[in-house]
Amino acid sequence: MTDFLLAPSILAADFANLQRDVELINRSEADWFHIDVMDGVFVPNISFGFPVMEAVHRFATKPLDVHLMIVQPERYVDAFAKAGAAAITVHYEACTHLHRTLTQIREAGCRAGVALNMQTPVDVLADLTDTFDQVLIMTINPGFGGQKLLPLSIPKIQKMRRLLAEAGSPALIGVDGGVDLKTIGSVLAAGTDYAVAGTAVFGADDPLRAIEQLKSPPTPTLA
Ligand code: DX5
Ligand code: ZN
């Protein structure tokens, strides 16, 4: 079995049955909960905020991996830490003082993550490799679940792998967007440590089985 972490995205859960869906993930082989927070400014969609995050936290028995798709995320880092985040990921494109914000996340007791949109080259993080614990390569344009993975993001995973290896950084590489049974092999082959999956999990007839299948994909190949 390929060793990587799977983070189902609550964005694709049934909000009218949130406790049921959280408990389903608790029972599954999945590793983290991925919590997508959107402000309608940084991305063209609004998802949810603290009440939903707190409801997930009340029932979740696995770490909450919070992905902030919001402008000026530094304003809310401490509140998300208090609401139960284990990891907080901010966007490179949303942070004027990324070093300060990542430091703030660690000081709040969380793993610090940075996400890169499609157009942002991995090299922008070269001088900051000691400052983050995980990096999220967007494999879609963020804002909505259910999109198709954009293949031009795959070489970025490999480039990030090289950059972190050269720096001797233990930071994890994640991918987010369009991960399903067809695409998981190529993202793993490129060097992914954790993968977010929304639709592929909650859109499946049997989400537990979908998680099992995603966790034991066929031998990774660079398609
Ligand atoms: C999109 C979010 C993703 C989304 C992934 O902006 O960051 O985490 O939930 O959903 P799927 O797996 O459906 O592409
Ligand atoms: Zn996300």
mmCIF file of C-alpha atoms and ligand atoms in Angstrom:
data_model
loop_
_atom_site.group_PDB
_atom_site.id
_atom_site.type_symbol
_atom_site.label_atom_id
_atom_site.label_comp_id
_atom_site.label_asym_id
_atom_site.label_seq_id
_atom_site.Cartn_x
_atom_site.Cartn_y
_atom_site.Cartn_z
ATOM 1 C CA MET A 1 0.000 0.000 0.000
ATOM 2 C CA THR A 2 1.207 3.477 -0.844
ATOM 3 C CA ASP A 3 1.896 5.499 2.254
ATOM 4 C CA PHE A 4 0.165 8.853 2.124
ATOM 5 C CA LEU A 5 -2.429 10.758 4.098
ATOM 6 C CA LEU A 6 -5.969 11.222 2.833
ATOM 7 C CA ALA A 7 -7.956 14.305 3.845
ATOM 8 C CA PRO A 8 -11.634 14.173 2.850
ATOM 9 C CA SER A 9 -13.037 17.657 2.274
ATOM 10 C CA ILE A 10 -16.098 18.510 4.328
ATOM 11 C CA LEU A 11 -17.119 20.929 1.565
ATOM 12 C CA ALA A 12 -18.618 17.953 -0.279
ATOM 13 C CA ALA A 13 -20.390 16.522 2.791
ATOM 14 C CA ASP A 14 -24.138 16.668 3.347
ATOM 15 C CA PHE A 15 -24.549 19.689 5.633
ATOM 16 C CA ALA A 16 -27.988 18.512 6.656
ATOM 17 C CA ASN A 17 -26.328 15.349 7.977
ATOM 18 C CA LEU A 18 -22.991 16.728 9.060
ATOM 19 C CA GLN A 19 -22.635 14.673 12.238
ATOM 20 C CA ARG A 20 -23.315 11.491 10.256
ATOM 21 C CA ASP A 21 -20.681 12.397 7.656
ATOM 22 C CA VAL A 22 -18.094 13.377 10.288
ATOM 23 C CA GLU A 23 -18.636 10.076 12.081
ATOM 24 C CA LEU A 24 -18.287 8.227 8.795
ATOM 25 C CA ILE A 25 -14.823 9.761 8.354
ATOM 26 C CA ASN A 26 -13.985 8.906 11.975
ATOM 27 C CA ARG A 27 -14.673 5.225 11.222
ATOM 28 C CA SER A 28 -12.789 5.262 7.916
ATOM 29 C CA GLU A 29 -9.132 4.855 6.944
ATOM 30 C CA ALA A 30 -8.919 8.587 6.192
ATOM 31 C CA ASP A 31 -6.373 10.603 8.158
ATOM 32 C CA TRP A 32 -7.501 14.224 8.413
ATOM 33 C CA PHE A 33 -10.586 16.349 7.899
ATOM 34 C CA HIS A 34 -10.044 19.060 5.288
ATOM 35 C CA ILE A 35 -11.999 22.226 6.075
ATOM 36 C CA ASP A 36 -12.404 24.664 3.148
ATOM 37 C CA VAL A 37 -13.137 28.218 4.243
ATOM 38 C CA MET A 38 -14.023 30.653 1.410
ATOM 39 C CA ASP A 39 -14.799 34.341 1.764
ATOM 40 C CA GLY A 40 -16.312 35.238 -1.616
ATOM 41 C CA VAL A 41 -13.407 37.662 -2.223
ATOM 42 C CA PHE A 42 -10.257 35.567 -2.566
ATOM 43 C CA VAL A 43 -12.318 32.959 -4.402
ATOM 44 C CA PRO A 44 -15.677 33.396 -6.160
ATOM 45 C CA ASN A 45 -17.618 31.361 -3.621
ATOM 46 C CA ILE A 46 -18.605 31.464 0.056
ATOM 47 C CA SER A 47 -18.466 28.188 1.974
ATOM 48 C CA PHE A 48 -18.797 28.337 5.773
ATOM 49 C CA GLY A 49 -17.136 29.715 8.872
ATOM 50 C CA PHE A 50 -16.865 29.118 12.605
ATOM 51 C CA PRO A 51 -20.246 27.538 13.446
ATOM 52 C CA VAL A 52 -19.692 24.715 10.948
ATOM 53 C CA MET A 53 -16.019 24.365 11.884
ATOM 54 C CA GLU A 54 -16.984 24.086 15.557
ATOM 55 C CA ALA A 55 -19.672 21.514 14.775
ATOM 56 C CA VAL A 56 -17.133 19.372 12.913
ATOM 57 C CA HIS A 57 -14.662 19.752 15.775
ATOM 58 C CA ARG A 58 -17.255 18.596 18.305
ATOM 59 C CA PHE A 59 -17.557 15.176 16.635
ATOM 60 C CA ALA A 60 -14.271 14.682 14.772
ATOM 61 C CA THR A 61 -11.698 12.279 16.184
ATOM 62 C CA LYS A 62 -9.065 13.101 13.561
ATOM 63 C CA PRO A 63 -7.055 16.318 13.028
ATOM 64 C CA LEU A 64 -8.725 19.283 11.324
ATOM 65 C CA ASP A 65 -6.725 20.621 8.385
ATOM 66 C CA VAL A 66 -8.082 24.108 7.702
ATOM 67 C CA HIS A 67 -7.604 25.631 4.231
ATOM 68 C CA LEU A 68 -8.237 29.372 4.322
ATOM 69 C CA MET A 69 -9.216 30.739 0.903
ATOM 70 C CA ILE A 70 -9.669 34.223 2.312
ATOM 71 C CA VAL A 71 -7.930 37.585 2.020
ATOM 72 C CA GLN A 72 -5.869 38.769 4.992
ATOM 73 C CA PRO A 73 -6.022 35.366 6.692
ATOM 74 C CA GLU A 74 -3.853 36.677 9.559
ATOM 75 C CA ARG A 75 -6.986 38.285 10.987
ATOM 76 C CA TYR A 76 -8.539 34.879 11.668
ATOM 77 C CA VAL A 77 -5.601 32.571 12.431
ATOM 78 C CA ASP A 78 -6.028 32.735 16.204
ATOM 79 C CA ALA A 79 -9.791 32.189 15.997
ATOM 80 C CA PHE A 80 -9.367 29.095 13.817
ATOM 81 C CA ALA A 81 -6.718 27.766 16.185
ATOM 82 C CA LYS A 82 -9.185 28.221 19.091
ATOM 83 C CA ALA A 83 -11.932 26.554 17.046
ATOM 84 C CA GLY A 84 -9.827 23.378 16.907
ATOM 85 C CA ALA A 85 -7.562 23.571 13.844
ATOM 86 C CA ALA A 86 -4.554 21.232 13.933
ATOM 87 C CA ALA A 87 -3.152 22.758 10.748
ATOM 88 C CA ILE A 88 -3.904 26.086 9.098
ATOM 89 C CA THR A 89 -3.027 26.655 5.451
ATOM 90 C CA VAL A 90 -3.032 30.163 4.005
ATOM 91 C CA HIS A 91 -2.567 31.138 0.388
ATOM 92 C CA TYR A 92 0.736 32.613 -0.744
ATOM 93 C CA GLU A 93 -1.314 34.952 -2.957
ATOM 94 C CA ALA A 94 -3.318 36.252 0.024
ATOM 95 C CA CYS A 95 -0.388 37.115 2.307
ATOM 96 C CA THR A 96 1.677 40.284 2.001
ATOM 97 C CA HIS A 97 3.828 39.130 4.921
ATOM 98 C CA LEU A 98 3.778 35.374 4.512
ATOM 99 C CA HIS A 99 6.654 34.762 6.926
ATOM 100 C CA ARG A 100 4.842 36.651 9.669
ATOM 101 C CA THR A 101 1.575 34.797 9.068
ATOM 102 C CA LEU A 102 3.205 31.350 9.041
ATOM 103 C CA THR A 103 5.020 32.227 12.276
ATOM 104 C CA GLN A 104 1.715 33.363 13.775
ATOM 105 C CA ILE A 105 0.148 29.987 12.887
ATOM 106 C CA ARG A 106 2.938 28.078 14.631
ATOM 107 C CA GLU A 107 2.733 30.365 17.643
ATOM 108 C CA ALA A 108 -0.989 29.580 17.827
ATOM 109 C CA GLY A 109 0.016 25.912 18.238
ATOM 110 C CA CYS A 110 -0.895 24.691 14.736
ATOM 111 C CA ARG A 111 1.019 23.220 11.825
ATOM 112 C CA ALA A 112 1.686 26.014 9.353
ATOM 113 C CA GLY A 113 0.682 25.450 5.741
ATOM 114 C CA VAL A 114 0.988 27.490 2.576
ATOM 115 C CA ALA A 115 -1.052 26.921 -0.581
ATOM 116 C CA LEU A 116 0.015 27.834 -4.113
ATOM 117 C CA ASN A 117 -2.443 28.694 -6.853
ATOM 118 C CA MET A 118 -1.894 27.370 -10.354
ATOM 119 C CA GLN A 119 0.130 30.375 -11.578
ATOM 120 C CA THR A 120 2.469 30.590 -8.591
ATOM 121 C CA PRO A 121 5.832 28.890 -9.115
ATOM 122 C CA VAL A 122 7.206 26.738 -6.292
ATOM 123 C CA ASP A 123 10.409 28.824 -6.142
ATOM 124 C CA VAL A 124 8.615 31.633 -4.278
ATOM 125 C CA LEU A 125 8.929 29.442 -1.177
ATOM 126 C CA ALA A 126 12.665 28.747 -1.536
ATOM 127 C CA ASP A 127 13.719 31.120 1.243
ATOM 128 C CA LEU A 128 10.970 30.101 3.658
ATOM 129 C CA THR A 129 11.330 26.314 3.817
ATOM 130 C CA ASP A 130 11.996 26.404 7.587
ATOM 131 C CA THR A 131 8.808 28.366 8.180
ATOM 132 C CA PHE A 132 6.095 25.930 7.063
ATOM 133 C CA ASP A 133 5.151 22.339 7.901
ATOM 134 C CA GLN A 134 3.110 21.615 4.807
ATOM 135 C CA VAL A 135 2.593 23.037 1.344
ATOM 136 C CA LEU A 136 -0.598 22.603 -0.642
ATOM 137 C CA ILE A 137 -0.290 22.533 -4.409
ATOM 138 C CA MET A 138 -3.633 23.519 -5.915
ATOM 139 C CA THR A 139 -4.459 21.161 -8.767
ATOM 140 C CA ILE A 140 -7.529 23.237 -9.739
ATOM 141 C CA ASN A 141 -8.472 26.897 -9.531
ATOM 142 C CA PRO A 142 -9.881 27.044 -5.994
ATOM 143 C CA GLY A 143 -13.445 28.005 -5.178
ATOM 144 C CA PHE A 144 -15.468 24.929 -5.987
ATOM 145 C CA GLY A 145 -15.413 21.209 -5.452
ATOM 146 C CA GLY A 146 -16.055 18.782 -8.278
ATOM 147 C CA GLN A 147 -13.608 20.227 -10.819
ATOM 148 C CA LYS A 148 -11.184 18.267 -12.968
ATOM 149 C CA LEU A 149 -7.530 18.109 -11.969
ATOM 150 C CA LEU A 150 -5.406 20.300 -14.261
ATOM 151 C CA PRO A 151 -2.461 18.175 -15.458
ATOM 152 C CA LEU A 152 -0.112 21.161 -15.655
ATOM 153 C CA SER A 153 -0.042 21.126 -11.856
ATOM 154 C CA ILE A 154 1.623 17.692 -11.718
ATOM 155 C CA PRO A 155 5.189 18.848 -12.575
ATOM 156 C CA LYS A 156 4.852 21.414 -9.776
ATOM 157 C CA ILE A 157 4.561 18.597 -7.254
ATOM 158 C CA GLN A 158 7.835 17.156 -8.546
ATOM 159 C CA LYS A 159 9.525 20.570 -8.476
ATOM 160 C CA MET A 160 8.370 21.141 -4.914
ATOM 161 C CA ARG A 161 9.688 17.698 -3.941
ATOM 162 C CA ARG A 162 13.119 18.668 -5.298
ATOM 163 C CA LEU A 163 13.057 22.086 -3.640
ATOM 164 C CA LEU A 164 12.230 20.601 -0.215
ATOM 165 C CA ALA A 165 14.823 17.832 -0.613
ATOM 166 C CA GLU A 166 17.548 20.350 -1.474
ATOM 167 C CA ALA A 167 16.600 22.445 1.558
ATOM 168 C CA GLY A 168 16.445 19.359 3.811
ATOM 169 C CA SER A 169 12.903 20.323 4.778
ATOM 170 C CA PRO A 170 10.561 17.714 6.289
ATOM 171 C CA ALA A 171 7.477 19.694 5.168
ATOM 172 C CA LEU A 172 4.678 17.617 3.679
ATOM 173 C CA ILE A 173 3.403 18.183 0.145
ATOM 174 C CA GLY A 174 -0.354 18.090 -0.355
ATOM 175 C CA VAL A 175 -2.563 18.331 -3.425
ATOM 176 C CA ASP A 176 -6.060 19.733 -3.583
ATOM 177 C CA GLY A 177 -8.638 19.506 -6.339
ATOM 178 C CA GLY A 178 -9.906 16.811 -8.664
ATOM 179 C CA VAL A 179 -8.283 13.935 -6.802
ATOM 180 C CA ASP A 180 -10.090 10.696 -7.592
ATOM 181 C CA LEU A 181 -9.293 7.087 -8.447
ATOM 182 C CA LYS A 182 -8.158 8.117 -11.938
ATOM 183 C CA THR A 183 -5.790 10.898 -10.832
ATOM 184 C CA ILE A 184 -4.479 9.686 -7.466
ATOM 185 C CA GLY A 185 -1.791 7.493 -9.076
ATOM 186 C CA SER A 186 -0.125 10.372 -10.898
ATOM 187 C CA VAL A 187 -0.158 12.776 -7.937
ATOM 188 C CA LEU A 188 1.381 10.097 -5.721
ATOM 189 C CA ALA A 189 4.017 9.262 -8.318
ATOM 190 C CA ALA A 190 4.935 12.953 -8.444
ATOM 191 C CA GLY A 191 5.666 12.992 -4.711
ATOM 192 C CA THR A 192 2.496 13.813 -2.799
ATOM 193 C CA ASP A 193 2.376 13.173 0.966
ATOM 194 C CA TYR A 194 -1.274 14.074 1.510
ATOM 195 C CA ALA A 195 -4.219 14.344 -0.821
ATOM 196 C CA VAL A 196 -7.504 16.178 -0.350
ATOM 197 C CA ALA A 197 -10.604 14.581 -1.864
ATOM 198 C CA GLY A 198 -14.135 15.933 -1.666
ATOM 199 C CA THR A 199 -16.388 14.698 -4.459
ATOM 200 C CA ALA A 200 -14.508 11.408 -4.847
ATOM 201 C CA VAL A 201 -15.408 10.576 -1.239
ATOM 202 C CA PHE A 202 -18.777 12.156 -0.451
ATOM 203 C CA GLY A 203 -20.103 11.902 -4.005
ATOM 204 C CA ALA A 204 -19.556 8.140 -4.007
ATOM 205 C CA ASP A 205 -22.405 5.700 -3.360
ATOM 206 C CA ASP A 206 -20.301 4.143 -0.631
ATOM 207 C CA PRO A 207 -17.895 6.744 0.824
ATOM 208 C CA LEU A 208 -16.165 4.225 3.117
ATOM 209 C CA ARG A 209 -15.383 1.980 0.165
ATOM 210 C CA ALA A 210 -14.254 5.039 -1.853
ATOM 211 C CA ILE A 211 -11.801 5.945 0.919
ATOM 212 C CA GLU A 212 -10.492 2.364 1.005
ATOM 213 C CA GLN A 213 -9.969 2.418 -2.753
ATOM 214 C CA LEU A 214 -8.264 5.811 -2.707
ATOM 215 C CA LYS A 215 -5.966 4.614 0.084
ATOM 216 C CA SER A 216 -4.844 1.554 -1.873
ATOM 217 C CA PRO A 217 -4.572 2.856 -5.419
ATOM 218 C CA PRO A 218 -2.862 0.917 -8.194
ATOM 219 C CA THR A 219 0.914 1.310 -8.347
ATOM 220 C CA PRO A 220 1.578 5.009 -8.975
ATOM 221 C CA THR A 221 2.484 5.958 -12.513
ATOM 222 C CA LEU A 222 3.102 9.295 -14.119
ATOM 223 C CA ALA A 223 0.253 9.212 -16.621
HETATM 224 C C1 DX5 B 1 -11.621 23.868 -3.638
HETATM 225 C C2 DX5 B 1 -11.200 23.259 -2.318
HETATM 226 C C3 DX5 B 1 -11.039 21.801 -2.352
HETATM 227 C C4 DX5 B 1 -12.286 21.037 -2.755
HETATM 228 C C5 DX5 B 1 -11.853 19.772 -3.390
HETATM 229 O O1 DX5 B 1 -11.353 25.191 -3.709
HETATM 230 O O2 DX5 B 1 -9.985 23.809 -1.844
HETATM 231 O O3 DX5 B 1 -10.555 21.305 -1.106
HETATM 232 O O4 DX5 B 1 -13.124 20.750 -1.671
HETATM 233 O O5 DX5 B 1 -12.960 19.146 -3.924
HETATM 234 P P1 DX5 B 1 -12.871 18.002 -5.040
HETATM 235 O O6 DX5 B 1 -12.122 16.864 -4.399
HETATM 236 O O7 DX5 B 1 -14.298 17.717 -5.312
HETATM 237 O O8 DX5 B 1 -12.131 18.580 -6.202
HETATM 238 ZN ZN ZN B 2 -9.137 22.807 0.035
#
